[in-house]
């Protein structure tokens, strides 16, 4: 029997936006475990336990017992990639406004992902000298007063 005649895996329909949001909320309590960079045996066991708990809770929320840990890990990875792309596009559009209308903010899903895995996102540093950031002008001291 060749591979094309073998058993085929049942394909699940794509996760809806509501399901992805629910997944992010299920991951929230375990974010420090699953986003930990360490990969020693104790950490891997801890991560596997966390993913099993996440999937158990997620199955209850969406009422679908066919969802696996691998599917859940895969959708989480894709959510982070999509969130990074959306946040990068937002920053790009924000720099291009030139005083026009600001771009639409990132989606709720991306905001949730950014809150859970902030180390996955490279956020620009805030400029403490930018007067627009505070809504008032920053007063500078003239050079002549510094020499005294």
mmCIF file with all atom_site columns, N, CA, C and O in Angstrom, residues 28-71:
data_model
loop_
_atom_site.group_PDB
_atom_site.id
_atom_site.type_symbol
_atom_site.label_atom_id
_atom_site.label_alt_id
_atom_site.label_comp_id
_atom_site.label_asym_id
_atom_site.label_entity_id
_atom_site.label_seq_id
_atom_site.pdbx_PDB_ins_code
_atom_site.Cartn_x
_atom_site.Cartn_y
_atom_site.Cartn_z
_atom_site.occupancy
_atom_site.B_iso_or_equiv
_atom_site.pdbx_formal_charge
_atom_site.auth_seq_id
_atom_site.auth_comp_id
_atom_site.auth_asym_id
_atom_site.auth_atom_id
_atom_site.pdbx_PDB_model_num
ATOM 1   N N  . UNK A 1 28 ? -2.776  32.878 28.433 1.00 0.00 ? 28 UNK A N  1
ATOM 2   C CA . UNK A 1 28 ? -2.378  33.967 29.335 1.00 0.00 ? 28 UNK A CA 1
ATOM 3   C C  . UNK A 1 28 ? -1.810  33.484 30.687 1.00 0.00 ? 28 UNK A C  1
ATOM 4   O O  . UNK A 1 28 ? -0.734  33.921 31.082 1.00 0.00 ? 28 UNK A O  1
ATOM 5   N N  . UNK A 1 29 ? -2.484  32.589 31.431 1.00 0.00 ? 29 UNK A N  1
ATOM 6   C CA . UNK A 1 29 ? -1.943  32.184 32.735 1.00 0.00 ? 29 UNK A CA 1
ATOM 7   C C  . UNK A 1 29 ? -0.634  31.396 32.646 1.00 0.00 ? 29 UNK A C  1
ATOM 8   O O  . UNK A 1 29 ? 0.108   31.303 33.623 1.00 0.00 ? 29 UNK A O  1
ATOM 9   N N  . UNK A 1 30 ? -0.329  30.839 31.469 1.00 0.00 ? 30 UNK A N  1
ATOM 10  C CA . UNK A 1 30 ? 0.854   30.009 31.303 1.00 0.00 ? 30 UNK A CA 1
ATOM 11  C C  . UNK A 1 30 ? 1.951   30.702 30.489 1.00 0.00 ? 30 UNK A C  1
ATOM 12  O O  . UNK A 1 30 ? 2.913   30.066 30.073 1.00 0.00 ? 30 UNK A O  1
ATOM 13  N N  . UNK A 1 31 ? 1.796   32.013 30.266 1.00 0.00 ? 31 UNK A N  1
ATOM 14  C CA . UNK A 1 31 ? 2.710   32.718 29.363 1.00 0.00 ? 31 UNK A CA 1
ATOM 15  C C  . UNK A 1 31 ? 4.169   32.645 29.812 1.00 0.00 ? 31 UNK A C  1
ATOM 16  O O  . UNK A 1 31 ? 5.064   32.519 28.985 1.00 0.00 ? 31 UNK A O  1
ATOM 17  N N  . UNK A 1 32 ? 4.416   32.688 31.111 1.00 0.00 ? 32 UNK A N  1
ATOM 18  C CA . UNK A 1 32 ? 5.800   32.642 31.587 1.00 0.00 ? 32 UNK A CA 1
ATOM 19  C C  . UNK A 1 32 ? 6.443   31.283 31.353 1.00 0.00 ? 32 UNK A C  1
ATOM 20  O O  . UNK A 1 32 ? 7.661   31.189 31.232 1.00 0.00 ? 32 UNK A O  1
ATOM 21  N N  . UNK A 1 33 ? 5.630   30.247 31.276 1.00 0.00 ? 33 UNK A N  1
ATOM 22  C CA . UNK A 1 33 ? 6.154   28.897 31.053 1.00 0.00 ? 33 UNK A CA 1
ATOM 23  C C  . UNK A 1 33 ? 6.400   28.659 29.567 1.00 0.00 ? 33 UNK A C  1
ATOM 24  O O  . UNK A 1 33 ? 7.495   28.276 29.172 1.00 0.00 ? 33 UNK A O  1
ATOM 25  N N  . UNK A 1 34 ? 5.380   28.898 28.734 1.00 0.00 ? 34 UNK A N  1
ATOM 26  C CA . UNK A 1 34 ? 5.522   28.534 27.321 1.00 0.00 ? 34 UNK A CA 1
ATOM 27  C C  . UNK A 1 34 ? 6.409   29.488 26.533 1.00 0.00 ? 34 UNK A C  1
ATOM 28  O O  . UNK A 1 34 ? 6.962   29.105 25.510 1.00 0.00 ? 34 UNK A O  1
ATOM 29  N N  . UNK A 1 35 ? 6.582   30.709 27.011 1.00 0.00 ? 35 UNK A N  1
ATOM 30  C CA . UNK A 1 35 ? 7.438   31.662 26.302 1.00 0.00 ? 35 UNK A CA 1
ATOM 31  C C  . UNK A 1 35 ? 8.870   31.671 26.856 1.00 0.00 ? 35 UNK A C  1
ATOM 32  O O  . UNK A 1 35 ? 9.694   32.455 26.397 1.00 0.00 ? 35 UNK A O  1
ATOM 33  N N  . UNK A 1 36 ? 9.135   30.799 27.825 1.00 0.00 ? 36 UNK A N  1
ATOM 34  C CA . UNK A 1 36 ? 10.487  30.699 28.380 1.00 0.00 ? 36 UNK A CA 1
ATOM 35  C C  . UNK A 1 36 ? 11.427  30.159 27.304 1.00 0.00 ? 36 UNK A C  1
ATOM 36  O O  . UNK A 1 36 ? 11.083  29.225 26.584 1.00 0.00 ? 36 UNK A O  1
ATOM 37  N N  . UNK A 1 37 ? 12.601  30.740 27.193 1.00 0.00 ? 37 UNK A N  1
ATOM 38  C CA . UNK A 1 37 ? 13.546  30.366 26.150 1.00 0.00 ? 37 UNK A CA 1
ATOM 39  C C  . UNK A 1 37 ? 14.264  29.062 26.482 1.00 0.00 ? 37 UNK A C  1
ATOM 40  O O  . UNK A 1 37 ? 14.659  28.333 25.574 1.00 0.00 ? 37 UNK A O  1
ATOM 41  N N  . UNK A 1 38 ? 14.396  28.730 27.748 1.00 0.00 ? 38 UNK A N  1
ATOM 42  C CA . UNK A 1 38 ? 15.140  27.536 28.167 1.00 0.00 ? 38 UNK A CA 1
ATOM 43  C C  . UNK A 1 38 ? 14.549  26.279 27.546 1.00 0.00 ? 38 UNK A C  1
ATOM 44  O O  . UNK A 1 38 ? 13.340  26.161 27.366 1.00 0.00 ? 38 UNK A O  1
ATOM 45  N N  . UNK A 1 39 ? 15.430  25.342 27.205 1.00 0.00 ? 39 UNK A N  1
ATOM 46  C CA . UNK A 1 39 ? 14.957  24.087 26.627 1.00 0.00 ? 39 UNK A CA 1
ATOM 47  C C  . UNK A 1 39 ? 15.596  22.871 27.295 1.00 0.00 ? 39 UNK A C  1
ATOM 48  O O  . UNK A 1 39 ? 15.752  21.832 26.672 1.00 0.00 ? 39 UNK A O  1
ATOM 49  N N  . UNK A 1 40 ? 15.956  23.000 28.570 1.00 0.00 ? 40 UNK A N  1
ATOM 50  C CA . UNK A 1 40 ? 16.459  21.845 29.307 1.00 0.00 ? 40 UNK A CA 1
ATOM 51  C C  . UNK A 1 40 ? 15.290  20.900 29.581 1.00 0.00 ? 40 UNK A C  1
ATOM 52  O O  . UNK A 1 40 ? 14.125  21.248 29.394 1.00 0.00 ? 40 UNK A O  1
ATOM 53  N N  . UNK A 1 41 ? 15.583  19.678 30.030 1.00 0.00 ? 41 UNK A N  1
ATOM 54  C CA . UNK A 1 41 ? 14.529  18.668 30.161 1.00 0.00 ? 41 UNK A CA 1
ATOM 55  C C  . UNK A 1 41 ? 13.435  19.088 31.138 1.00 0.00 ? 41 UNK A C  1
ATOM 56  O O  . UNK A 1 41 ? 12.250  18.833 30.902 1.00 0.00 ? 41 UNK A O  1
ATOM 57  N N  . UNK A 1 42 ? 13.781  19.738 32.222 1.00 0.00 ? 42 UNK A N  1
ATOM 58  C CA . UNK A 1 42 ? 12.773  20.181 33.191 1.00 0.00 ? 42 UNK A CA 1
ATOM 59  C C  . UNK A 1 42 ? 11.854  21.232 32.570 1.00 0.00 ? 42 UNK A C  1
ATOM 60  O O  . UNK A 1 42 ? 10.629  21.185 32.762 1.00 0.00 ? 42 UNK A O  1
ATOM 61  N N  . UNK A 1 43 ? 12.424  22.158 31.817 1.00 0.00 ? 43 UNK A N  1
ATOM 62  C CA . UNK A 1 43 ? 11.617  23.199 31.165 1.00 0.00 ? 43 UNK A CA 1
ATOM 63  C C  . UNK A 1 43 ? 10.708  22.606 30.097 1.00 0.00 ? 43 UNK A C  1
ATOM 64  O O  . UNK A 1 43 ? 9.553   23.023 29.964 1.00 0.00 ? 43 UNK A O  1
ATOM 65  N N  . UNK A 1 44 ? 11.219  21.645 29.342 1.00 0.00 ? 44 UNK A N  1
ATOM 66  C CA . UNK A 1 44 ? 10.417  21.012 28.300 1.00 0.00 ? 44 UNK A CA 1
ATOM 67  C C  . UNK A 1 44 ? 9.229   20.277 28.920 1.00 0.00 ? 44 UNK A C  1
ATOM 68  O O  . UNK A 1 44 ? 8.101   20.375 28.427 1.00 0.00 ? 44 UNK A O  1
ATOM 69  N N  . UNK A 1 45 ? 9.471   19.569 30.027 1.00 0.00 ? 45 UNK A N  1
ATOM 70  C CA . UNK A 1 45 ? 8.384   18.872 30.719 1.00 0.00 ? 45 UNK A CA 1
ATOM 71  C C  . UNK A 1 45 ? 7.354   19.865 31.238 1.00 0.00 ? 45 UNK A C  1
ATOM 72  O O  . UNK A 1 45 ? 6.147   19.637 31.131 1.00 0.00 ? 45 UNK A O  1
ATOM 73  N N  . UNK A 1 46 ? 7.843   20.966 31.798 1.00 0.00 ? 46 UNK A N  1
ATOM 74  C CA . UNK A 1 46 ? 6.946   22.000 32.314 1.00 0.00 ? 46 UNK A CA 1
ATOM 75  C C  . UNK A 1 46 ? 6.113   22.608 31.180 1.00 0.00 ? 46 UNK A C  1
ATOM 76  O O  . UNK A 1 46 ? 4.912   22.833 31.323 1.00 0.00 ? 46 UNK A O  1
ATOM 77  N N  . UNK A 1 47 ? 6.756   22.852 30.030 1.00 0.00 ? 47 UNK A N  1
ATOM 78  C CA . UNK A 1 47 ? 6.041   23.402 28.877 1.00 0.00 ? 47 UNK A CA 1
ATOM 79  C C  . UNK A 1 47 ? 4.993   22.418 28.367 1.00 0.00 ? 47 UNK A C  1
ATOM 80  O O  . UNK A 1 47 ? 3.875   22.818 28.031 1.00 0.00 ? 47 UNK A O  1
ATOM 81  N N  . UNK A 1 48 ? 5.351   21.137 28.294 1.00 0.00 ? 48 UNK A N  1
ATOM 82  C CA . UNK A 1 48 ? 4.399   20.134 27.823 1.00 0.00 ? 48 UNK A CA 1
ATOM 83  C C  . UNK A 1 48 ? 3.181   20.052 28.736 1.00 0.00 ? 48 UNK A C  1
ATOM 84  O O  . UNK A 1 48 ? 2.043   19.956 28.257 1.00 0.00 ? 48 UNK A O  1
ATOM 85  N N  . UNK A 1 49 ? 3.419   20.108 30.053 1.00 0.00 ? 49 UNK A N  1
ATOM 86  C CA . UNK A 1 49 ? 2.306   20.102 31.006 1.00 0.00 ? 49 UNK A CA 1
ATOM 87  C C  . UNK A 1 49 ? 1.426   21.334 30.799 1.00 0.00 ? 49 UNK A C  1
ATOM 88  O O  . UNK A 1 49 ? 0.197   21.254 30.825 1.00 0.00 ? 49 UNK A O  1
ATOM 89  N N  . UNK A 1 50 ? 2.064   22.481 30.606 1.00 0.00 ? 50 UNK A N  1
ATOM 90  C CA . UNK A 1 50 ? 1.323   23.727 30.394 1.00 0.00 ? 50 UNK A CA 1
ATOM 91  C C  . UNK A 1 50 ? 0.480   23.630 29.125 1.00 0.00 ? 50 UNK A C  1
ATOM 92  O O  . UNK A 1 50 ? -0.693  24.018 29.125 1.00 0.00 ? 50 UNK A O  1
ATOM 93  N N  . UNK A 1 51 ? 1.058   23.120 28.034 1.00 0.00 ? 51 UNK A N  1
ATOM 94  C CA . UNK A 1 51 ? 0.307   23.003 26.783 1.00 0.00 ? 51 UNK A CA 1
ATOM 95  C C  . UNK A 1 51 ? -0.873  22.052 26.940 1.00 0.00 ? 51 UNK A C  1
ATOM 96  O O  . UNK A 1 51 ? -1.943  22.297 26.385 1.00 0.00 ? 51 UNK A O  1
ATOM 97  N N  . UNK A 1 52 ? -0.679  20.961 27.691 1.00 0.00 ? 52 UNK A N  1
ATOM 98  C CA . UNK A 1 52 ? -1.794  20.032 27.918 1.00 0.00 ? 52 UNK A CA 1
ATOM 99  C C  . UNK A 1 52 ? -2.914  20.723 28.692 1.00 0.00 ? 52 UNK A C  1
ATOM 100 O O  . UNK A 1 52 ? -4.099  20.537 28.380 1.00 0.00 ? 52 UNK A O  1
ATOM 101 N N  . UNK A 1 53 ? -2.558  21.521 29.675 1.00 0.00 ? 53 UNK A N  1
ATOM 102 C CA . UNK A 1 53 ? -3.568  22.270 30.438 1.00 0.00 ? 53 UNK A CA 1
ATOM 103 C C  . UNK A 1 53 ? -4.274  23.296 29.551 1.00 0.00 ? 53 UNK A C  1
ATOM 104 O O  . UNK A 1 53 ? -5.491  23.474 29.638 1.00 0.00 ? 53 UNK A O  1
ATOM 105 N N  . UNK A 1 54 ? -3.505  23.962 28.716 1.00 0.00 ? 54 UNK A N  1
ATOM 106 C CA . UNK A 1 54 ? -4.072  24.957 27.800 1.00 0.00 ? 54 UNK A CA 1
ATOM 107 C C  . UNK A 1 54 ? -5.066  24.293 26.859 1.00 0.00 ? 54 UNK A C  1
ATOM 108 O O  . UNK A 1 54 ? -6.190  24.778 26.675 1.00 0.00 ? 54 UNK A O  1
ATOM 109 N N  . UNK A 1 55 ? -4.675  23.162 26.274 1.00 0.00 ? 55 UNK A N  1
ATOM 110 C CA . UNK A 1 55 ? -5.550  22.464 25.328 1.00 0.00 ? 55 UNK A CA 1
ATOM 111 C C  . UNK A 1 55 ? -6.803  21.956 26.030 1.00 0.00 ? 55 UNK A C  1
ATOM 112 O O  . UNK A 1 55 ? -7.911  22.065 25.492 1.00 0.00 ? 55 UNK A O  1
ATOM 113 N N  . UNK A 1 56 ? -6.652  21.429 27.237 1.00 0.00 ? 56 UNK A N  1
ATOM 114 C CA . UNK A 1 56 ? -7.807  20.950 27.993 1.00 0.00 ? 56 UNK A CA 1
ATOM 115 C C  . UNK A 1 56 ? -8.801  22.092 28.217 1.00 0.00 ? 56 UNK A C  1
ATOM 116 O O  . UNK A 1 56 ? -9.999  21.953 27.977 1.00 0.00 ? 56 UNK A O  1
ATOM 117 N N  . UNK A 1 57 ? -8.291  23.241 28.652 1.00 0.00 ? 57 UNK A N  1
ATOM 118 C CA . UNK A 1 57 ? -9.153  24.401 28.895 1.00 0.00 ? 57 UNK A CA 1
ATOM 119 C C  . UNK A 1 57 ? -9.754  24.918 27.583 1.00 0.00 ? 57 UNK A C  1
ATOM 120 O O  . UNK A 1 57 ? -10.931 25.268 27.522 1.00 0.00 ? 57 UNK A O  1
ATOM 121 N N  . UNK A 1 58 ? -8.946  24.951 26.525 1.00 0.00 ? 58 UNK A N  1
ATOM 122 C CA . UNK A 1 58 ? -9.413  25.435 25.226 1.00 0.00 ? 58 UNK A CA 1
ATOM 123 C C  . UNK A 1 58 ? -10.520 24.545 24.676 1.00 0.00 ? 58 UNK A C  1
ATOM 124 O O  . UNK A 1 58 ? -11.519 25.034 24.140 1.00 0.00 ? 58 UNK A O  1
ATOM 125 N N  . UNK A 1 59 ? -10.357 23.217 24.807 1.00 0.00 ? 59 UNK A N  1
ATOM 126 C CA . UNK A 1 59 ? -11.387 22.283 24.341 1.00 0.00 ? 59 UNK A CA 1
ATOM 127 C C  . UNK A 1 59 ? -12.724 22.545 25.034 1.00 0.00 ? 59 UNK A C  1
ATOM 128 O O  . UNK A 1 59 ? -13.777 22.470 24.411 1.00 0.00 ? 59 UNK A O  1
ATOM 129 N N  . UNK A 1 60 ? -12.652 22.807 26.338 1.00 0.00 ? 60 UNK A N  1
ATOM 130 C CA . UNK A 1 60 ? -13.877 23.094 27.084 1.00 0.00 ? 60 UNK A CA 1
ATOM 131 C C  . UNK A 1 60 ? -14.537 24.386 26.597 1.00 0.00 ? 60 UNK A C  1
ATOM 132 O O  . UNK A 1 60 ? -15.761 24.468 26.493 1.00 0.00 ? 60 UNK A O  1
ATOM 133 N N  . UNK A 1 61 ? -13.726 25.384 26.304 1.00 0.00 ? 61 UNK A N  1
ATOM 134 C CA . UNK A 1 61 ? -14.241 26.684 25.875 1.00 0.00 ? 61 UNK A CA 1
ATOM 135 C C  . UNK A 1 61 ? -14.912 26.616 24.501 1.00 0.00 ? 61 UNK A C  1
ATOM 136 O O  . UNK A 1 61 ? -15.968 27.203 24.303 1.00 0.00 ? 61 UNK A O  1
ATOM 137 N N  . UNK A 1 62 ? -14.267 25.908 23.551 1.00 0.00 ? 62 UNK A N  1
ATOM 138 C CA . UNK A 1 62 ? -14.790 25.878 22.188 1.00 0.00 ? 62 UNK A CA 1
ATOM 139 C C  . UNK A 1 62 ? -15.639 24.640 21.901 1.00 0.00 ? 62 UNK A C  1
ATOM 140 O O  . UNK A 1 62 ? -16.179 24.502 20.811 1.00 0.00 ? 62 UNK A O  1
ATOM 141 N N  . UNK A 1 63 ? -15.723 23.748 22.888 1.00 0.00 ? 63 UNK A N  1
ATOM 142 C CA . UNK A 1 63 ? -16.529 22.520 22.772 1.00 0.00 ? 63 UNK A CA 1
ATOM 143 C C  . UNK A 1 63 ? -16.122 21.684 21.561 1.00 0.00 ? 63 UNK A C  1
ATOM 144 O O  . UNK A 1 63 ? -16.953 21.277 20.743 1.00 0.00 ? 63 UNK A O  1
ATOM 145 N N  . UNK A 1 64 ? -14.811 21.440 21.443 1.00 0.00 ? 64 UNK A N  1
ATOM 146 C CA . UNK A 1 64 ? -14.276 20.615 20.360 1.00 0.00 ? 64 UNK A CA 1
ATOM 147 C C  . UNK A 1 64 ? -13.163 19.749 20.927 1.00 0.00 ? 64 UNK A C  1
ATOM 148 O O  . UNK A 1 64 ? -12.063 20.235 21.201 1.00 0.00 ? 64 UNK A O  1
ATOM 149 N N  . UNK A 1 65 ? -13.435 18.461 21.111 1.00 0.00 ? 65 UNK A N  1
ATOM 150 C CA . UNK A 1 65 ? -12.456 17.553 21.715 1.00 0.00 ? 65 UNK A CA 1
ATOM 151 C C  . UNK A 1 65 ? -11.426 17.035 20.727 1.00 0.00 ? 65 UNK A C  1
ATOM 152 O O  . UNK A 1 65 ? -10.526 16.296 21.104 1.00 0.00 ? 65 UNK A O  1
ATOM 153 N N  . UNK A 1 66 ? -11.527 17.389 19.455 1.00 0.00 ? 66 UNK A N  1
ATOM 154 C CA . UNK A 1 66 ? -10.585 16.884 18.462 1.00 0.00 ? 66 UNK A CA 1
ATOM 155 C C  . UNK A 1 66 ? -9.316  17.734 18.351 1.00 0.00 ? 66 UNK A C  1
ATOM 156 O O  . UNK A 1 66 ? -8.380  17.362 17.659 1.00 0.00 ? 66 UNK A O  1
ATOM 157 N N  . UNK A 1 67 ? -9.266  18.855 19.028 1.00 0.00 ? 67 UNK A N  1
ATOM 158 C CA . UNK A 1 67 ? -8.109  19.754 18.943 1.00 0.00 ? 67 UNK A CA 1
ATOM 159 C C  . UNK A 1 67 ? -6.935  19.135 19.693 1.00 0.00 ? 67 UNK A C  1
ATOM 160 O O  . UNK A 1 67 ? -7.068  18.694 20.832 1.00 0.00 ? 67 UNK A O  1
ATOM 161 N N  . UNK A 1 68 ? -5.773  19.116 19.042 1.00 0.00 ? 68 UNK A N  1
ATOM 162 C CA . UNK A 1 68 ? -4.577  18.505 19.630 1.00 0.00 ? 68 UNK A CA 1
ATOM 163 C C  . UNK A 1 68 ? -3.608  19.573 20.123 1.00 0.00 ? 68 UNK A C  1
ATOM 164 O O  . UNK A 1 68 ? -3.722  20.753 19.770 1.00 0.00 ? 68 UNK A O  1
ATOM 165 N N  . UNK A 1 69 ? -2.629  19.119 20.888 1.00 0.00 ? 69 UNK A N  1
ATOM 166 C CA . UNK A 1 69 ? -1.579  20.017 21.372 1.00 0.00 ? 69 UNK A CA 1
ATOM 167 C C  . UNK A 1 69 ? -0.795  20.570 20.180 1.00 0.00 ? 69 UNK A C  1
ATOM 168 O O  . UNK A 1 69 ? -0.482  21.766 20.124 1.00 0.00 ? 69 UNK A O  1
ATOM 169 N N  . UNK A 1 70 ? -0.494  19.721 19.206 1.00 0.00 ? 70 UNK A N  1
ATOM 170 C CA . UNK A 1 70 ? 0.266   20.166 18.026 1.00 0.00 ? 70 UNK A CA 1
ATOM 171 C C  . UNK A 1 70 ? -0.487  21.255 17.264 1.00 0.00 ? 70 UNK A C  1
ATOM 172 O O  . UNK A 1 70 ? 0.116   22.249 16.822 1.00 0.00 ? 70 UNK A O  1
ATOM 173 N N  . UNK A 1 71 ? -1.796  21.090 17.095 1.00 0.00 ? 71 UNK A N  1
ATOM 174 C CA . UNK A 1 71 ? -2.584  22.123 16.413 1.00 0.00 ? 71 UNK A CA 1
ATOM 175 C C  . UNK A 1 71 ? -2.557  23.427 17.184 1.00 0.00 ? 71 UNK A C  1
ATOM 176 O O  . UNK A 1 71 ? -2.431  24.513 16.607 1.00 0.00 ? 71 UNK A O  1
#
